[in-house]
Amino acid sequence: MKRRNALTAGAAVIGLPWLSSSAPGRTSPGELRIGDEEISSLQATASDLDAIDQRFGGDRLWRSAKMHLSWVHHVIDHGTYEEKAGQELHTIAGQLTTSLGWFCYDADQQAEARVYFSEALNTAMISGDYALATRTLSNMARQSVDLEKPREAVRFARTAEQYAAKWGAPPRVTALLAIRAAQGYARLGDEVNASITIKRAWRAFDQGRTDRDPEWTTFLNEAELVCLEGMCRADLGQHKRAVRLLDRSSALQDIEHSRNRGMCLAQLAHAAVHDQDFDRTADAALESLKLIEGGQSSTRTRRQLSVVRDSLGPHKTAPRVCETFDLLTHHIA
């Protein structure tokens, strides 16, 4: 299945093996044989789920991902396959488990997200899959910031760096882990360490992509790294700088990463409130709402917009504030 076909279908997931006539065939009653074609189909579907998340968000995706993971486990437990295929099936299951944790995180199913992240990390430890451990710990670091556990976020990011060293991770992974640590430091109010790790993230990012970059780092384009730095600056109270960065990011982001743009716009609206730039707040909030009305389904973004609405309360006498407050209340409450 081509990724572009899945994206054209919108947030509805199509062609999942457990719904498709192309599911692994049975050569005899009760026999489920798995070969290269079946492995490719399972992997392609997992990749499509990640791509759909980047464009539309995780709210309406995590249930489908959960069913796909159940199917993969069924294949592992009941299929007939060679040793190499078995290793590939376990790799797919591990990657899909951490993806499912991320989808739950985006849908604000935080307890479920922690369960899947922990399961993925256990899988990585048992199988010695250092790349899976790196990815999962990066996801856990991001979630920890939102759960107001910034010290935990830094610890997860630093541990991820240790696992990244074990498999000689490329620069784009280094950049991702550095900005994850920076977000933890920024939420702690540690400007020195936040700035140091932000610079380290950009140095690694500027080394460019390589053919060794894992697929799960493709979301980290220039727009996203600018956005994540902007979020760090906002947490550090550097609101004017944050507004500039977040505004730049929203202009740079491409359509394939619309969910990230929606979150960036919501963060921009919030930073602009603190900067007393209510026109920019109104414009950014409206653009983020348009993405939601266009099919984006990210509870994280909606919750961030609710934070924007609440922060506007003390400023209702300012031009456009009352209008923006009422608009957000109508669409988000």
mmCIF file of C-alpha atoms in Angstrom, residues 64-258:
data_model
loop_
_atom_site.group_PDB
_atom_site.id
_atom_site.type_symbol
_atom_site.label_atom_id
_atom_site.label_comp_id
_atom_site.label_asym_id
_atom_site.label_seq_id
_atom_site.Cartn_x
_atom_site.Cartn_y
_atom_site.Cartn_z
ATOM 1 C CA SER A 64 -6.747 1.171 14.642
ATOM 2 C CA ALA A 65 -3.103 0.956 15.702
ATOM 3 C CA LYS A 66 -4.085 -1.139 18.698
ATOM 4 C CA MET A 67 -5.924 -3.609 16.440
ATOM 5 C CA HIS A 68 -2.991 -3.759 14.043
ATOM 6 C CA LEU A 69 -0.647 -4.491 16.939
ATOM 7 C CA SER A 70 -2.983 -7.261 18.101
ATOM 8 C CA TRP A 71 -2.855 -8.748 14.604
ATOM 9 C CA VAL A 72 0.951 -8.630 14.558
ATOM 10 C CA HIS A 73 1.063 -10.437 17.901
ATOM 11 C CA HIS A 74 -1.404 -13.005 16.555
ATOM 12 C CA VAL A 75 0.885 -13.598 13.585
ATOM 13 C CA ILE A 76 3.902 -13.945 15.903
ATOM 14 C CA ASP A 77 2.100 -16.436 18.147
ATOM 15 C CA HIS A 78 0.305 -18.512 15.504
ATOM 16 C CA GLY A 79 2.115 -18.018 12.200
ATOM 17 C CA THR A 80 4.617 -20.232 10.443
ATOM 18 C CA TYR A 81 7.796 -18.409 9.408
ATOM 19 C CA GLU A 82 11.564 -18.602 9.153
ATOM 20 C CA GLU A 83 13.848 -17.230 11.880
ATOM 21 C CA LYS A 84 14.639 -14.061 9.904
ATOM 22 C CA ALA A 85 10.929 -13.327 9.447
ATOM 23 C CA GLY A 86 10.380 -13.892 13.159
ATOM 24 C CA GLN A 87 13.018 -11.287 14.000
ATOM 25 C CA GLU A 88 11.393 -8.843 11.601
ATOM 26 C CA LEU A 89 7.963 -9.477 13.129
ATOM 27 C CA HIS A 90 9.269 -8.697 16.612
ATOM 28 C CA THR A 91 10.894 -5.510 15.281
ATOM 29 C CA ILE A 92 7.594 -4.425 13.735
ATOM 30 C CA ALA A 93 5.759 -5.188 16.982
ATOM 31 C CA GLY A 94 8.230 -3.119 19.007
ATOM 32 C CA GLN A 95 8.102 -0.129 16.665
ATOM 33 C CA LEU A 96 4.315 -0.311 16.495
ATOM 34 C CA THR A 97 4.057 -0.467 20.289
ATOM 35 C CA THR A 98 6.006 2.771 20.763
ATOM 36 C CA SER A 99 3.993 4.362 17.930
ATOM 37 C CA LEU A 100 0.799 3.339 19.700
ATOM 38 C CA GLY A 101 2.130 4.940 22.870
ATOM 39 C CA TRP A 102 2.687 8.146 20.907
ATOM 40 C CA PHE A 103 -0.809 8.064 19.378
ATOM 41 C CA CYS A 104 -2.297 7.652 22.869
ATOM 42 C CA TYR A 105 -0.131 10.529 24.108
ATOM 43 C CA ASP A 106 -1.408 12.783 21.324
ATOM 44 C CA ALA A 107 -4.978 11.729 22.156
ATOM 45 C CA ASP A 108 -4.334 12.620 25.824
ATOM 46 C CA GLN A 109 -4.662 8.992 26.889
ATOM 47 C CA GLN A 110 -1.645 9.486 29.111
ATOM 48 C CA ALA A 111 -1.896 6.401 31.321
ATOM 49 C CA GLU A 112 -2.290 4.157 28.271
ATOM 50 C CA ALA A 113 0.635 5.896 26.600
ATOM 51 C CA ARG A 114 2.875 5.141 29.571
ATOM 52 C CA VAL A 115 1.848 1.476 29.455
ATOM 53 C CA TYR A 116 2.734 1.130 25.766
ATOM 54 C CA PHE A 117 5.988 3.039 26.153
ATOM 55 C CA SER A 118 6.974 0.761 29.025
ATOM 56 C CA GLU A 119 6.050 -2.317 26.979
ATOM 57 C CA ALA A 120 8.105 -1.075 24.027
ATOM 58 C CA LEU A 121 11.078 -0.361 26.288
ATOM 59 C CA ASN A 122 10.855 -3.831 27.817
ATOM 60 C CA THR A 123 10.787 -5.313 24.323
ATOM 61 C CA ALA A 124 13.868 -3.296 23.395
ATOM 62 C CA MET A 125 15.721 -4.466 26.505
ATOM 63 C CA ILE A 126 14.899 -8.137 25.925
ATOM 64 C CA SER A 127 15.769 -8.100 22.238
ATOM 65 C CA GLY A 128 18.763 -5.769 22.467
ATOM 66 C CA ASP A 129 17.105 -3.361 20.038
ATOM 67 C CA TYR A 130 18.983 -0.188 20.937
ATOM 68 C CA ALA A 131 17.294 1.884 18.224
ATOM 69 C CA LEU A 132 13.856 1.008 19.629
ATOM 70 C CA ALA A 133 15.057 1.911 23.128
ATOM 71 C CA THR A 134 16.332 5.252 21.819
ATOM 72 C CA ARG A 135 13.079 6.089 20.060
ATOM 73 C CA THR A 136 10.908 5.046 23.003
ATOM 74 C CA LEU A 137 12.904 7.001 25.566
ATOM 75 C CA SER A 138 12.710 10.055 23.283
ATOM 76 C CA ASN A 139 8.924 9.705 23.211
ATOM 77 C CA MET A 140 8.821 9.283 26.975
ATOM 78 C CA ALA A 141 10.931 12.411 27.443
ATOM 79 C CA ARG A 142 8.475 14.447 25.372
ATOM 80 C CA GLN A 143 5.505 13.132 27.329
ATOM 81 C CA SER A 144 7.207 13.803 30.674
ATOM 82 C CA VAL A 145 7.447 17.521 29.880
ATOM 83 C CA ASP A 146 3.679 17.692 29.337
ATOM 84 C CA LEU A 147 3.114 15.706 32.536
ATOM 85 C CA GLU A 148 5.127 18.368 34.401
ATOM 86 C CA LYS A 149 7.960 15.944 35.136
ATOM 87 C CA PRO A 150 10.877 17.824 33.577
ATOM 88 C CA ARG A 151 13.603 16.092 35.601
ATOM 89 C CA GLU A 152 12.274 12.768 34.387
ATOM 90 C CA ALA A 153 12.283 14.149 30.840
ATOM 91 C CA VAL A 154 15.977 15.043 31.094
ATOM 92 C CA ARG A 155 16.777 11.631 32.553
ATOM 93 C CA PHE A 156 14.930 9.847 29.746
ATOM 94 C CA ALA A 157 16.680 11.950 27.093
ATOM 95 C CA ARG A 158 20.103 11.346 28.617
ATOM 96 C CA THR A 159 19.457 7.611 28.864
ATOM 97 C CA ALA A 160 18.329 7.629 25.234
ATOM 98 C CA GLU A 161 21.672 9.195 24.306
ATOM 99 C CA GLN A 162 23.464 6.273 25.955
ATOM 100 C CA TYR A 163 21.498 3.789 23.868
ATOM 101 C CA ALA A 164 22.009 5.893 20.732
ATOM 102 C CA ALA A 165 25.760 5.589 21.230
ATOM 103 C CA LYS A 166 25.465 1.793 21.289
ATOM 104 C CA TRP A 167 24.244 1.706 17.685
ATOM 105 C CA GLY A 168 26.196 4.693 16.406
ATOM 106 C CA ALA A 169 23.096 6.793 15.799
ATOM 107 C CA PRO A 170 23.337 9.422 13.023
ATOM 108 C CA PRO A 171 23.306 13.197 13.664
ATOM 109 C CA ARG A 172 19.544 13.589 13.199
ATOM 110 C CA VAL A 173 18.970 11.287 16.181
ATOM 111 C CA THR A 174 21.491 13.301 18.196
ATOM 112 C CA ALA A 175 19.567 16.477 17.341
ATOM 113 C CA LEU A 176 16.270 14.954 18.445
ATOM 114 C CA LEU A 177 17.601 13.755 21.788
ATOM 115 C CA ALA A 178 19.317 17.070 22.472
ATOM 116 C CA ILE A 179 16.132 19.070 21.901
ATOM 117 C CA ARG A 180 14.204 16.612 24.096
ATOM 118 C CA ALA A 181 16.683 17.261 26.906
ATOM 119 C CA ALA A 182 16.462 20.999 26.235
ATOM 120 C CA GLN A 183 12.685 20.902 26.698
ATOM 121 C CA GLY A 184 13.160 19.316 30.103
ATOM 122 C CA TYR A 185 15.759 21.889 31.144
ATOM 123 C CA ALA A 186 13.574 24.736 29.890
ATOM 124 C CA ARG A 187 10.565 23.533 31.871
ATOM 125 C CA LEU A 188 12.856 23.410 34.914
ATOM 126 C CA GLY A 189 13.813 27.038 34.246
ATOM 127 C CA ASP A 190 17.458 26.050 33.701
ATOM 128 C CA GLU A 191 18.385 28.568 30.995
ATOM 129 C CA VAL A 192 22.076 27.656 30.875
ATOM 130 C CA ASN A 193 21.614 23.950 30.191
ATOM 131 C CA ALA A 194 18.617 24.573 27.945
ATOM 132 C CA SER A 195 20.626 26.928 25.744
ATOM 133 C CA ILE A 196 23.621 24.578 25.635
ATOM 134 C CA THR A 197 21.507 21.619 24.518
ATOM 135 C CA ILE A 198 19.562 23.724 21.997
ATOM 136 C CA LYS A 199 22.859 24.704 20.387
ATOM 137 C CA ARG A 200 23.950 21.074 20.394
ATOM 138 C CA ALA A 201 20.691 20.102 18.687
ATOM 139 C CA TRP A 202 21.251 22.656 15.926
ATOM 140 C CA ARG A 203 24.876 21.612 15.404
ATOM 141 C CA ALA A 204 23.794 18.017 14.902
ATOM 142 C CA PHE A 205 20.833 19.023 12.732
ATOM 143 C CA ASP A 206 23.066 21.131 10.483
ATOM 144 C CA GLN A 207 25.125 18.049 9.617
ATOM 145 C CA GLY A 208 22.187 17.050 7.437
ATOM 146 C CA ARG A 209 20.416 13.795 6.745
ATOM 147 C CA THR A 210 22.119 10.487 6.033
ATOM 148 C CA ASP A 211 20.965 7.196 4.550
ATOM 149 C CA ARG A 212 21.156 5.760 8.078
ATOM 150 C CA ASP A 213 18.462 8.037 9.502
ATOM 151 C CA PRO A 214 15.610 5.963 10.960
ATOM 152 C CA GLU A 215 12.147 6.701 9.602
ATOM 153 C CA TRP A 216 10.974 7.920 13.002
ATOM 154 C CA THR A 217 13.237 10.989 12.721
ATOM 155 C CA THR A 218 11.778 12.244 9.426
ATOM 156 C CA PHE A 219 9.359 14.551 11.274
ATOM 157 C CA LEU A 220 12.317 16.545 12.614
ATOM 158 C CA ASN A 221 12.593 19.036 9.782
ATOM 159 C CA GLU A 222 13.736 22.632 10.181
ATOM 160 C CA ALA A 223 10.224 23.833 10.978
ATOM 161 C CA GLU A 224 9.828 21.333 13.809
ATOM 162 C CA LEU A 225 13.200 22.067 15.400
ATOM 163 C CA VAL A 226 12.456 25.812 15.244
ATOM 164 C CA CYS A 227 9.097 25.108 16.904
ATOM 165 C CA LEU A 228 10.635 23.024 19.678
ATOM 166 C CA GLU A 229 13.204 25.737 20.359
ATOM 167 C CA GLY A 230 10.363 28.262 20.460
ATOM 168 C CA MET A 231 8.568 26.148 23.057
ATOM 169 C CA CYS A 232 11.768 26.059 25.117
ATOM 170 C CA ARG A 233 12.088 29.844 24.927
ATOM 171 C CA ALA A 234 8.467 30.242 26.020
ATOM 172 C CA ASP A 235 9.045 28.000 29.047
ATOM 173 C CA LEU A 236 12.081 30.120 29.900
ATOM 174 C CA GLY A 237 9.912 33.263 29.822
ATOM 175 C CA GLN A 238 11.591 34.586 26.645
ATOM 176 C CA HIS A 239 8.252 35.359 25.040
ATOM 177 C CA LYS A 240 9.306 37.772 22.280
ATOM 178 C CA ARG A 241 11.940 35.333 21.104
ATOM 179 C CA ALA A 242 9.445 32.487 21.348
ATOM 180 C CA VAL A 243 6.920 34.388 19.214
ATOM 181 C CA ARG A 244 9.507 34.991 16.495
ATOM 182 C CA LEU A 245 10.550 31.346 16.432
ATOM 183 C CA LEU A 246 7.038 29.909 16.513
ATOM 184 C CA ASP A 247 5.844 32.315 13.836
ATOM 185 C CA ARG A 248 8.749 31.271 11.624
ATOM 186 C CA SER A 249 8.050 27.601 12.235
ATOM 187 C CA SER A 250 4.369 27.862 11.318
ATOM 188 C CA ALA A 251 5.357 29.486 8.014
ATOM 189 C CA LEU A 252 7.956 26.805 7.249
ATOM 190 C CA GLN A 253 5.978 23.663 8.054
ATOM 191 C CA ASP A 254 4.708 21.497 5.192
ATOM 192 C CA ILE A 255 1.293 19.890 4.756
ATOM 193 C CA GLU A 256 2.587 16.399 5.559
ATOM 194 C CA HIS A 257 3.215 17.601 9.122
ATOM 195 C CA SER A 258 -0.007 19.548 9.628
#
